[in-house]
Structure formats: structure tokens, C-alpha cells
Short mmCIF file of C-alpha atoms and ligand atoms in Angstrom, two decimals:
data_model
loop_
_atom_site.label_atom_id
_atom_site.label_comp_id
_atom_site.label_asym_id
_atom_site.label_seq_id
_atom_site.Cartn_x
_atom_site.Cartn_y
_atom_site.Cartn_z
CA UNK A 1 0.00 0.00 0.00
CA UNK A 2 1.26 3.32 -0.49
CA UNK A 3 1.22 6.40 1.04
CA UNK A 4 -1.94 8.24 0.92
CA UNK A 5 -1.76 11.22 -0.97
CA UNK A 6 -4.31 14.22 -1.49
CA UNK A 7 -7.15 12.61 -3.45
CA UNK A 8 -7.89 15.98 -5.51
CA UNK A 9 -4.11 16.28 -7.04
CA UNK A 10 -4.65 13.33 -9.38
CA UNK A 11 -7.38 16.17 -11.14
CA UNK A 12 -4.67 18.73 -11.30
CA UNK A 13 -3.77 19.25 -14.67
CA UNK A 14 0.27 18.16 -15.39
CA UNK A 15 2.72 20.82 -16.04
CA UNK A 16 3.53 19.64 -19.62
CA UNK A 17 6.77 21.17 -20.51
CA UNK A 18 8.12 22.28 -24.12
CA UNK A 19 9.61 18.81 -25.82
CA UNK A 20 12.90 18.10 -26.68
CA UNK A 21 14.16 15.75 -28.91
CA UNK A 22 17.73 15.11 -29.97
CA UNK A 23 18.89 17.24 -33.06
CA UNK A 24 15.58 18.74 -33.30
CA UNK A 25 15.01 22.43 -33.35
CA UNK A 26 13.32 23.60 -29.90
CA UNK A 27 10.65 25.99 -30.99
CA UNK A 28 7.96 24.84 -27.80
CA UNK A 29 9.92 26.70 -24.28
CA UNK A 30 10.10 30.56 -25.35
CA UNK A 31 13.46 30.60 -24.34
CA UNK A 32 16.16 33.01 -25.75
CA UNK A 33 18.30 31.01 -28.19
CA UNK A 34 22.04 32.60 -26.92
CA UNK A 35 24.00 31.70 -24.60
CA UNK A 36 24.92 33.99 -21.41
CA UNK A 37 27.38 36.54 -22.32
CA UNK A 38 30.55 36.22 -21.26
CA UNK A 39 30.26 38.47 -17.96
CA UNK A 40 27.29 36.58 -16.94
CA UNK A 41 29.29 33.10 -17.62
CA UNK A 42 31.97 34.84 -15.39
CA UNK A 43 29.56 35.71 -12.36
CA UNK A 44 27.72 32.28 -12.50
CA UNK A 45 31.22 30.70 -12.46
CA UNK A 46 32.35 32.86 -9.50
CA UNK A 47 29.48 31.79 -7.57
CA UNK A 48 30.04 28.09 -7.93
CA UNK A 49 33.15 28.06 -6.36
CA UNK A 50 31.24 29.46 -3.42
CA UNK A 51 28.89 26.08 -3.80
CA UNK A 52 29.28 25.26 -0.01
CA UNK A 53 27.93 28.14 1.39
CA UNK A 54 24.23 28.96 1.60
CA UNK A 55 22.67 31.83 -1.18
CA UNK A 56 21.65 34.80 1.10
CA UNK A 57 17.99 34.54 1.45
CA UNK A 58 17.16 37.90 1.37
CA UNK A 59 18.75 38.02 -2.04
CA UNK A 60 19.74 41.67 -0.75
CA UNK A 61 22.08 42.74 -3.52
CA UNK A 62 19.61 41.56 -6.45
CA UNK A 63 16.79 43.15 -4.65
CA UNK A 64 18.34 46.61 -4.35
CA UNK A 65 19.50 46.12 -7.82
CA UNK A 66 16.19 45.50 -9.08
CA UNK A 67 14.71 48.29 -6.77
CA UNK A 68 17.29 50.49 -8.87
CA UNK A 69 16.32 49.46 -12.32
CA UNK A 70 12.86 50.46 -11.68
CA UNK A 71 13.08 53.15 -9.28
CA UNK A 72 11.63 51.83 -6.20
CA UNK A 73 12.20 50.89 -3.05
CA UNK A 74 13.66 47.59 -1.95
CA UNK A 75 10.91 46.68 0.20
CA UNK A 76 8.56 47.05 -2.93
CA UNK A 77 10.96 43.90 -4.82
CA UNK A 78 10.59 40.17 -3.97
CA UNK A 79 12.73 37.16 -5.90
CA UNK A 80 11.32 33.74 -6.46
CA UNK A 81 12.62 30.54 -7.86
CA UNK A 82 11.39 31.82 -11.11
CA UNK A 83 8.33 34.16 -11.35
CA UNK A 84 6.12 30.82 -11.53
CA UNK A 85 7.37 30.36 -7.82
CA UNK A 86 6.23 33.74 -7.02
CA UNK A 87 2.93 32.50 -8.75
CA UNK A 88 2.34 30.06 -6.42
CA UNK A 89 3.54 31.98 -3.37
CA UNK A 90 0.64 34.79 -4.51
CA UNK A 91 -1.81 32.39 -4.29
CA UNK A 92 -0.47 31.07 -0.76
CA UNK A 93 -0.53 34.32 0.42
CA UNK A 94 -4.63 35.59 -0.45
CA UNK A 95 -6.21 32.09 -0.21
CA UNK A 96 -6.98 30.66 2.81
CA UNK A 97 -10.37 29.27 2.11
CA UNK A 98 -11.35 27.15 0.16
CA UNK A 99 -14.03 29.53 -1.52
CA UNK A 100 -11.57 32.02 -2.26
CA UNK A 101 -11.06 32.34 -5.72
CA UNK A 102 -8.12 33.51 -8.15
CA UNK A 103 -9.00 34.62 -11.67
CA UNK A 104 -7.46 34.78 -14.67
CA UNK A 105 -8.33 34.33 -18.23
CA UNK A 106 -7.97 31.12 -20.68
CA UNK A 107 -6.19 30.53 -22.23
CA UNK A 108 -3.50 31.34 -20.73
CA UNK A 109 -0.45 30.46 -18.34
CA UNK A 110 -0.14 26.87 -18.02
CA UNK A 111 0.96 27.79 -14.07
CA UNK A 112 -2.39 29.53 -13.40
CA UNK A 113 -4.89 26.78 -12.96
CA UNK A 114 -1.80 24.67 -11.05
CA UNK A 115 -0.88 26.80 -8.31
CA UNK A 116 -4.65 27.90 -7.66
CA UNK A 117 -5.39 24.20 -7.16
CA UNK A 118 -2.43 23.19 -5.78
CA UNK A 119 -3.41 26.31 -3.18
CA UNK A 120 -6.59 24.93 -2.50
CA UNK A 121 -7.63 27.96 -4.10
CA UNK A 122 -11.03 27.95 -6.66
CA UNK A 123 -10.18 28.93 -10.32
CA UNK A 124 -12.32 31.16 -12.05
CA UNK A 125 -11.27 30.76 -15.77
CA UNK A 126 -12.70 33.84 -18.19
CA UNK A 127 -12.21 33.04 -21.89
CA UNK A 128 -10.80 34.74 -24.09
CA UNK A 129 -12.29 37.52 -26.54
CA UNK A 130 -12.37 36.02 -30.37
CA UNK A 131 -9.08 37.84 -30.94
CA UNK A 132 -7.32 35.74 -28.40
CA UNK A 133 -6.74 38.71 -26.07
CA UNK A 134 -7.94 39.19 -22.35
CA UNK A 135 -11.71 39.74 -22.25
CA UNK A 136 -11.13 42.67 -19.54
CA UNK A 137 -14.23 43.68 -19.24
CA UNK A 138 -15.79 39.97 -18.43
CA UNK A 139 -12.83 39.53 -16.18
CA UNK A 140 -13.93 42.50 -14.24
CA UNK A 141 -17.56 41.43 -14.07
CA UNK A 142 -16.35 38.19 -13.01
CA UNK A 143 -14.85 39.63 -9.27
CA UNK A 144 -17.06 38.15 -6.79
CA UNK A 145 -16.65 38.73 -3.01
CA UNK A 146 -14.48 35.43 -3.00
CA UNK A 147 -12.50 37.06 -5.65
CA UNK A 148 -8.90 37.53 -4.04
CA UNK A 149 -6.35 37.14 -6.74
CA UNK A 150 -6.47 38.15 -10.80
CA UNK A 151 -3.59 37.25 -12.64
CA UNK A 152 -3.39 39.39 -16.14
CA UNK A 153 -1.10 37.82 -18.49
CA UNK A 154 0.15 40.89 -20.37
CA UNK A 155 1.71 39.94 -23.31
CA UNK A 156 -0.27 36.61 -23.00
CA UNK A 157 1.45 33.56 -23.33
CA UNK A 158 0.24 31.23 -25.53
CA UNK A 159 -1.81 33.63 -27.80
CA UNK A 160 0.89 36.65 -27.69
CA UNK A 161 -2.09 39.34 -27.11
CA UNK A 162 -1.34 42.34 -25.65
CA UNK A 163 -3.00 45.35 -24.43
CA UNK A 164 -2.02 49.19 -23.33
CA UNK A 165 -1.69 51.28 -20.33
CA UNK A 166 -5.56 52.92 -21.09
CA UNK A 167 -6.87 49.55 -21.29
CA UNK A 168 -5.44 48.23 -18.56
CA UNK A 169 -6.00 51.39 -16.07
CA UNK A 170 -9.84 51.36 -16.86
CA UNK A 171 -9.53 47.53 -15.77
CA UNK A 172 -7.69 48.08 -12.69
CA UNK A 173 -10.20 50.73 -12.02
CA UNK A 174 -12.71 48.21 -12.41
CA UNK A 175 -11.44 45.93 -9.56
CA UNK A 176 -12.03 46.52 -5.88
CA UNK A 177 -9.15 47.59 -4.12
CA UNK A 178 -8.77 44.85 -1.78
CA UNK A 179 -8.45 42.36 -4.62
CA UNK A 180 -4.81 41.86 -5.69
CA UNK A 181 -3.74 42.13 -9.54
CA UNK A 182 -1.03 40.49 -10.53
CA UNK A 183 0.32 41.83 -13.61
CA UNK A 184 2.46 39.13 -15.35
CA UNK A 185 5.17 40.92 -17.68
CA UNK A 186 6.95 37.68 -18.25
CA UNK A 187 7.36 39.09 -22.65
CA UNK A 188 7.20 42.36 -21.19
CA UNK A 189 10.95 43.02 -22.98
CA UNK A 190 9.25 42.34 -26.64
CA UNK A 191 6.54 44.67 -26.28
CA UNK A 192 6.14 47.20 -29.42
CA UNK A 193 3.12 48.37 -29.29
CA UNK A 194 3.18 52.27 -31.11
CA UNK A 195 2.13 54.12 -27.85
CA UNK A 196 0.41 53.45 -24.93
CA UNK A 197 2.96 51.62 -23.33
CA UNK A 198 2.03 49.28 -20.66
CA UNK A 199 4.62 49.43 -18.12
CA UNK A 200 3.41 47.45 -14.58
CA UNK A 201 5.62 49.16 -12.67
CA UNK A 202 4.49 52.68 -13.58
CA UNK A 203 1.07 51.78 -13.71
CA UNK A 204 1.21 49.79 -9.82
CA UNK A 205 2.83 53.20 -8.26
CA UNK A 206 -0.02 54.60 -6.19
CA UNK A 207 -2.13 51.43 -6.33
CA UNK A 208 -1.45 48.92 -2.99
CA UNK A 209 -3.47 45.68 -5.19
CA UNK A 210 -1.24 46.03 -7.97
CA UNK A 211 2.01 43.75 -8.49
CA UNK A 212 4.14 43.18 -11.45
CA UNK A 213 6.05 39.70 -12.39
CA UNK A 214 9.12 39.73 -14.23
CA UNK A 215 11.55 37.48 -14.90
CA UNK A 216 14.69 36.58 -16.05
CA UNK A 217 14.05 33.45 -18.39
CA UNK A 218 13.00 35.36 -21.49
CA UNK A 219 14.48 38.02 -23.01
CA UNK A 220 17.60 37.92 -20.34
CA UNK A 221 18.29 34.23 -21.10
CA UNK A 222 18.63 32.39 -17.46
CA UNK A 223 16.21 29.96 -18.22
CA UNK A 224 18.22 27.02 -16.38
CA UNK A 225 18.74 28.95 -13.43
CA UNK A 226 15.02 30.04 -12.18
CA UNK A 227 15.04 33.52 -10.85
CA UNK A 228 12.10 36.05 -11.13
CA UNK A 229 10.65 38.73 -9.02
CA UNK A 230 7.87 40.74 -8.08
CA UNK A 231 7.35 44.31 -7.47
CA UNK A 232 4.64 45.78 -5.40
CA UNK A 233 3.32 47.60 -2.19
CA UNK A 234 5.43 46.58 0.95
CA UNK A 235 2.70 44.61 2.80
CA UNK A 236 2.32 42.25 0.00
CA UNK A 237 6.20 41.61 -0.69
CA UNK A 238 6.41 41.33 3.22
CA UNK A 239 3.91 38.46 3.22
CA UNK A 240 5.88 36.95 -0.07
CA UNK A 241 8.41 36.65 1.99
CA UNK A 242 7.16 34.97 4.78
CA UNK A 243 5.53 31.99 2.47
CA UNK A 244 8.86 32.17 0.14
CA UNK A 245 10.78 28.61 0.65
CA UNK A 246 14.09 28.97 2.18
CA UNK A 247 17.10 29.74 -0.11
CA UNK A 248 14.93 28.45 -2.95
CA UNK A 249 16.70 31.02 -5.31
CA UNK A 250 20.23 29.92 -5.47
CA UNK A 251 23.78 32.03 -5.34
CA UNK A 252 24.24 31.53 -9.31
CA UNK A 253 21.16 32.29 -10.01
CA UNK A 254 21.47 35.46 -8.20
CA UNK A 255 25.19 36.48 -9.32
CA UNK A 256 23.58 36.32 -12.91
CA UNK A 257 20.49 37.91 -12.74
CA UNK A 258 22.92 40.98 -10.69
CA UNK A 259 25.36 40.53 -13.93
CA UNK A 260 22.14 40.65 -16.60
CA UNK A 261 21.08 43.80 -14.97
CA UNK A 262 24.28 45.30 -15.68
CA UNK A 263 24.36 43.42 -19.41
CA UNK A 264 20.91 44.68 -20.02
CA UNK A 265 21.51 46.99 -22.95
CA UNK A 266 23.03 44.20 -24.74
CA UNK A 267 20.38 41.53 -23.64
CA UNK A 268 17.85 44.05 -24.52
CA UNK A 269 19.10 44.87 -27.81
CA UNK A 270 18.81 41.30 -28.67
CA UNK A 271 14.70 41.52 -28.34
CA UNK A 272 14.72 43.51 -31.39
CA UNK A 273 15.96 40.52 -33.77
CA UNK A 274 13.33 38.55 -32.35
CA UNK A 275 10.86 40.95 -32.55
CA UNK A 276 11.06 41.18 -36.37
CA UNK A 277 11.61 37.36 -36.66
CA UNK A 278 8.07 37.33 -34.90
CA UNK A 279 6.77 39.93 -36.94
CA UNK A 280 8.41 37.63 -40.32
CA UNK A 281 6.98 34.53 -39.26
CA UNK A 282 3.49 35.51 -38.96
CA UNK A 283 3.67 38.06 -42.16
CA UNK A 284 4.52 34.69 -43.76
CA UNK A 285 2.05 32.66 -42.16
CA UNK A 286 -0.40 34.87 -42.38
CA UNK A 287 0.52 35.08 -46.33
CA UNK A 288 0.05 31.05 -46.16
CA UNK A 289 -3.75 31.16 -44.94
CA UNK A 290 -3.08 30.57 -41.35
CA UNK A 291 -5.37 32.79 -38.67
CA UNK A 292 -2.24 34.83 -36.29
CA UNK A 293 -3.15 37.02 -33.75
CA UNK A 294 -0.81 40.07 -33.57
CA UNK A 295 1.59 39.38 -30.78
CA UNK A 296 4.04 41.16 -29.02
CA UNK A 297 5.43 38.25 -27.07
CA UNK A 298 8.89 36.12 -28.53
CA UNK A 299 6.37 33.38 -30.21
CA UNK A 300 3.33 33.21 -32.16
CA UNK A 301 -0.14 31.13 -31.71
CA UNK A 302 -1.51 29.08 -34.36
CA UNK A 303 -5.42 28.90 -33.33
CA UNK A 304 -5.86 25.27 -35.08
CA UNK A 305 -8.66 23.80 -32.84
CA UNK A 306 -8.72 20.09 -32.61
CA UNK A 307 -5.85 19.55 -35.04
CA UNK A 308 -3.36 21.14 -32.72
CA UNK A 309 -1.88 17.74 -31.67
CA UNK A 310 -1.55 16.57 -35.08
CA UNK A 311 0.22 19.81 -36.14
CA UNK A 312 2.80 19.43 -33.09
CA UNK A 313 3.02 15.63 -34.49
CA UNK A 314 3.84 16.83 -37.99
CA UNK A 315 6.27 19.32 -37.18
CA UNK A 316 7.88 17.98 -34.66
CA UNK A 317 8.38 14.65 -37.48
CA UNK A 318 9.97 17.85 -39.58
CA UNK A 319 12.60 18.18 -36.92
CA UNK A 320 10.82 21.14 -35.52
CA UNK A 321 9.42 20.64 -31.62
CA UNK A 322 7.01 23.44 -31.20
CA UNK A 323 3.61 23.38 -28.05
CA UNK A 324 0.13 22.40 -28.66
CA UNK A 325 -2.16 23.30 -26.33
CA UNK A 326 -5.18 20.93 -26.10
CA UNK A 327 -7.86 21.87 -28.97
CA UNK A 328 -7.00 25.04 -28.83
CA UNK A 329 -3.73 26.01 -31.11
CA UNK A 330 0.04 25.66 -31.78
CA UNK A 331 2.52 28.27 -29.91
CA UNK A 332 5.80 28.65 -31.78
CA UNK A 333 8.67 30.25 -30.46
CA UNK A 334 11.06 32.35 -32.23
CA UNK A 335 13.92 31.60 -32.08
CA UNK A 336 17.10 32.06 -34.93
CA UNK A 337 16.11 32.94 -38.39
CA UNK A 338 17.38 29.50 -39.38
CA UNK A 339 15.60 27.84 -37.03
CA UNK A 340 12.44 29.65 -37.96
CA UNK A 341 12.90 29.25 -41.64
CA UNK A 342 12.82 25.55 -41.36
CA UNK A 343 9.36 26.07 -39.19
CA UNK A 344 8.30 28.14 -42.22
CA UNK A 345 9.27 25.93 -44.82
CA UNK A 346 7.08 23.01 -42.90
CA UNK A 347 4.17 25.14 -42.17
CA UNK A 348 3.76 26.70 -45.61
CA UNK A 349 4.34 23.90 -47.49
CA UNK A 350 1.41 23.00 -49.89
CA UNK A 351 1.21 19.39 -48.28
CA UNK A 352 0.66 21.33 -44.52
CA UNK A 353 -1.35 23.64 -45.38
CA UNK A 354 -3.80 21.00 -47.53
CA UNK A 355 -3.40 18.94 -44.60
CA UNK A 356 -4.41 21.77 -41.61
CA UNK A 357 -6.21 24.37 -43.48
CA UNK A 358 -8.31 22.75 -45.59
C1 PLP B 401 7.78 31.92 -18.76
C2 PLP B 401 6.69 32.56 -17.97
C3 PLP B 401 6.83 32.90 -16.63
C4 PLP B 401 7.98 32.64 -15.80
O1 PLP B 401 8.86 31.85 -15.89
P1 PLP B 401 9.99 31.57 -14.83
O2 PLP B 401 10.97 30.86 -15.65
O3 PLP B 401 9.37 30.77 -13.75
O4 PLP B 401 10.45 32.91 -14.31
C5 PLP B 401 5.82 33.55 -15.97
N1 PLP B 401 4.71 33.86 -16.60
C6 PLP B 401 4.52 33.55 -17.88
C7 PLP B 401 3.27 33.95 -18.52
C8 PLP B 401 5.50 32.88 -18.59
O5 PLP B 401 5.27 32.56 -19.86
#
């Protein structure tokens, strides 16, 4: 017999990560194709020779150079063990009950529906508008008085959507003050929307229930290391800290996220190659018949319904892994123009596109 384990985990849905398969082209994780500079190499390296020793908890020196970067205080900055930890630890620190709910729209972030449930939290899933983006104003009719957490995906990953600072404001007006907003920026780097610019930060100063993920895994490329953070009012990054798991972001992690901060013009002046290879691939696909929703994320969504699967089948037999999601589409990542052509070539082939959009 074995051990008895919560009954209501075996509904949780599994965290299905991006595929890999040997000498295939990894098109399904969002990742940033390059490697860590050579400074950031340096400071991870530095820190490993310090391998015995404990990371400091507090992550003091990333904090306060985080708090510089955005021109805040350090007790409005909190690091997690990637921003999907500080996911989790938002929903640890509103729910209590197990009518309390967390909303957020679908689809989006895989995490979402995982840590609300693994929370013991109730998920209150609003779908999305017919152009794939946030249906704010259903989301904001959807706050009940169990309502304690909404997570906004802005860029939204899978679909890419985005929205601006107007839009956003009049939805953050919408929502009692009491209910925390998380504003997830996790493509916040690819952004290039004309105006409007929907900075979290900016738009959370003077509003307690408003906090802002970011993260290191995307456009500053420390995927494999797992360190995001959260800015917000100092209450709510207190109580992030009291649910936050001991040392759970570790001393390399730290030393390069410290060394990407300082790196960030040239990290950041990597976004805009894959912002036009984004804006390529779905001017070509797009040109090929396929529906794309604008996007201002580093991938694009392919809204193929039920053939979804078979499309991740059939590209990933054309040496190209990319993610279905259920019945609902294909999101590619872009990653080198190489690696993208060979996507395209697959995709707009007459045989694919007889096969998926006929
Ligand atoms: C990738 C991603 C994250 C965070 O990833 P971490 O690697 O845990 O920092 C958070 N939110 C969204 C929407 C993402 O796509």
C-alpha cells in the first residue's frame, strides 16, 4: 500500500513542458536562443566556487538592484525561484479558504490553474475575446466577493495578445481595491506596441493591489537557473516573503540575474531581432492562410482547434518541436532565423497547409 496522498491532485492538470528531442530544433519553451554573455558566464562561475555556502535569502544585492532598475524601493521587490514560484507563493498568500477564488483568463499560463489548485484555491477561468486577447471587461464582471487574486497575463502567453496602459487602467479601475492584480510581464521586454505603453511598474505606483512579475528566463536568457521577481506595495512583498521557501533562489542564479542587470543593454538589444523574426513569421504565415493574432510576445499562436496535436506531431516529425495546447492552437517560439525558416518551410508547405487548413 502506499502512502496516501491528497485525493484531488490526481485532477490537477500536469505541467507539460516544451519537448525536446535530440537534433531537433526547440521551438515549444520561449526561451532566448544565446548563450549567457561572457560576464554573466563569469559571475555564475564565481558563484560556484562558493557552492558550499548557503545563497543569502534575502537576495539583498539583487533586490536593491532590481529596486534600482525600476526606481523603487527595496521593500517594494521580492525574488522567487522563477516568477512561476512567485505564482504560487501569490496564491499562498490571499487564499486561505477554500471559496476564495483567483481569476485569470484562458487561455492562458499553463501555471495559473496549477498553483490555484495546488493552493486549495477555486479557479475562475474567463475566456478569451475572439481575438485571443484578455476579455477585460468579463474579467472585471467576473470579481465576486471570493475574488482575491487576478492574474493578467500581459503579453499573453500562448496567444501573444497584448494590451495598453488605457486599457489596462480602466480595468484596474474596475477591480475593488482589496483584490490583488497580478500583472504578469513575463514578454514584457518584446513589447512594441506604437504608444500606450504598458509598463506594470508605472502603472502599480499609487495602487497597494497592484504587483508586477518579471523574470529573467525570457528576453535575459537564465532559463536554467530560475530567478524572477515581483514588485509591489510593501505589505504584499512582506507576506511573499514569509511563504517564500528557504534559499529556494540559489547564489548563481542570483550572481547572474545581478550581472544581466548590468548586461541589459546588450540583452535588450537582442529583443529587437526577435521581434522582427516574430513579426516575419506571422507576415509569412499569415501570407500562407493561417489565422495569427498580432503578438508582441517572442512566439506566435496558431489557433488550429482540434488539429493542434496533429500539427505538433507533424512538425515535430519535420525536426521542428514546437507546443500544442489541447484543442486550442500551436505556440511557436522564435527563435534564430534559421531555425524559424525551417518552421516556415514546414508550415507553408502546400502538403501542410492542404493537410491543416483545408
Ligand atoms: C515563462 C513565464 C513565466 C515565468 O517563468 P519563470 O521561468 O518561472 O520565471 C511567468 N509567466 C509567464 C506567462 C511565462 O510565460
Amino acid at each position: 500500500m502506499s502512502a496516501r496522498i491528497r485525493p484531488d491532485l490526481e485532477s490537477i492538470p500536469a505541467y507539460a513542458p516544451g519537448r525536446s528531442r535530440p537534433g531537433a530544433v526547440k521551438l515549444a519553451s520561449n526561451e532566448s536562443t544565446p548563450g549567457p554573455l561572457p560576464t554573466v558566464a563569469k559571475a555564475i562561475a564565481e558563484a560556484a566556487e562558493l557552492a558550499n555556502r548557503y545563497p543569502d535569502n534575502m537576495a539583498s544585492e539583487l533586490r536593491a538592484a532590481v529596486a534600482e532598475f525600476h526606481g523603487v524601493d527595496v521593500a517594494n521587490v521580492a525574488i522567487g525561484c522563477g516568477s512561476v514560484a512567485l505564482c504560487q507563493e501569490l496564491v499562498q498568500i490571499t487564499c486561505a479558504a477554500a471559496t476564495d477564488e483567483v481569476l485569470f483568463a484562458w487561455r492562458s499560463f499553463e501555471a495559473y490553474p496549477i498553483v490555484t489548485q495546488v493552493g486549495n484555491a477555486r479557479a475562475v477561468q474567463v475566456p478569451l475575446t475572439e481575438e485571443f486577447a484578455h476579455d477585460l471587461d468579463a474579467m472585471a464582471a467576473a470579481v465576486t466577493e471570493h475574488t482575491k487574486l487576478i492574474f493578467v497575463c500581459n503579453p499573453n502567453n500562448p496567444t501573444g495578445t497584448a494590451y495598453g496602459r488605457a486599457d489596462l487602467e480602466r480595468f484596474l479601475d474596475a477591480v475593488p481595491e482589496h483584490v490583488l492584480v497580478v500583472l504578469d510581464e513575463a514578454y514584457y521586454e518584446y513589447l512594441r506596441l506604437p504608444d500606450d505603453h504598458p509598463n506594470g511598474v508605472e502603472m502599480g505606483r499609487g495602487r497597494s493591489n497592484v504587483l508586477v512579475l518579471r523574470t529573467f528566463s525570457k528576453a535575459y536568457g537564465l532559463a536554467g537557473l530560475r530567478v524572477g521577481y515581483a514588485v509591489g506595495a510593501p505589505e504584499v512583498i512582506t507576506a511573499l516573503l514569509k511563504v517564500h521557501i528557504p534559499f529556494s533562489v540559489n547564489r548563481l542564479a542570483q550572481a547572474a540575474a545581478i550581472a544581466s542587470l548590468e548586461a541589459r543593454e546588450e540583452l535588450l538589444d537582442r529583443t529587437e531581432h526577435v521581434a522582427a523574426e516574430r513579426d516575419r513569421m506571422r507576415a509569412a504565415l499569415l501570407d500562407a492562410g493561417y489565422v495569427v493574432p498580432r503578438s508582441e510576445a517572442n512566439f506566435v499562436w496558431l489557433p488550429l482547434g482540434e488539429r493542434s496535436a496533429e500539427f505538433g506531431e507533424a512538425s515535430a516529425e519535420a525536426g521542428i518541436i514546437v507546443r500544442p495546447y489541447g484543442v486550442d492552437g500551436v505556440r511557436v517560439t522564435a527563435g534564430d532565423p534559421h531555425e524559424n525558416d525551417l518552421f516556415l518551410a514546414f508550415a507553408t508547405a502546400p502538403e501542410t497547409t492542404a493537410r491543416f487548413l483545408g
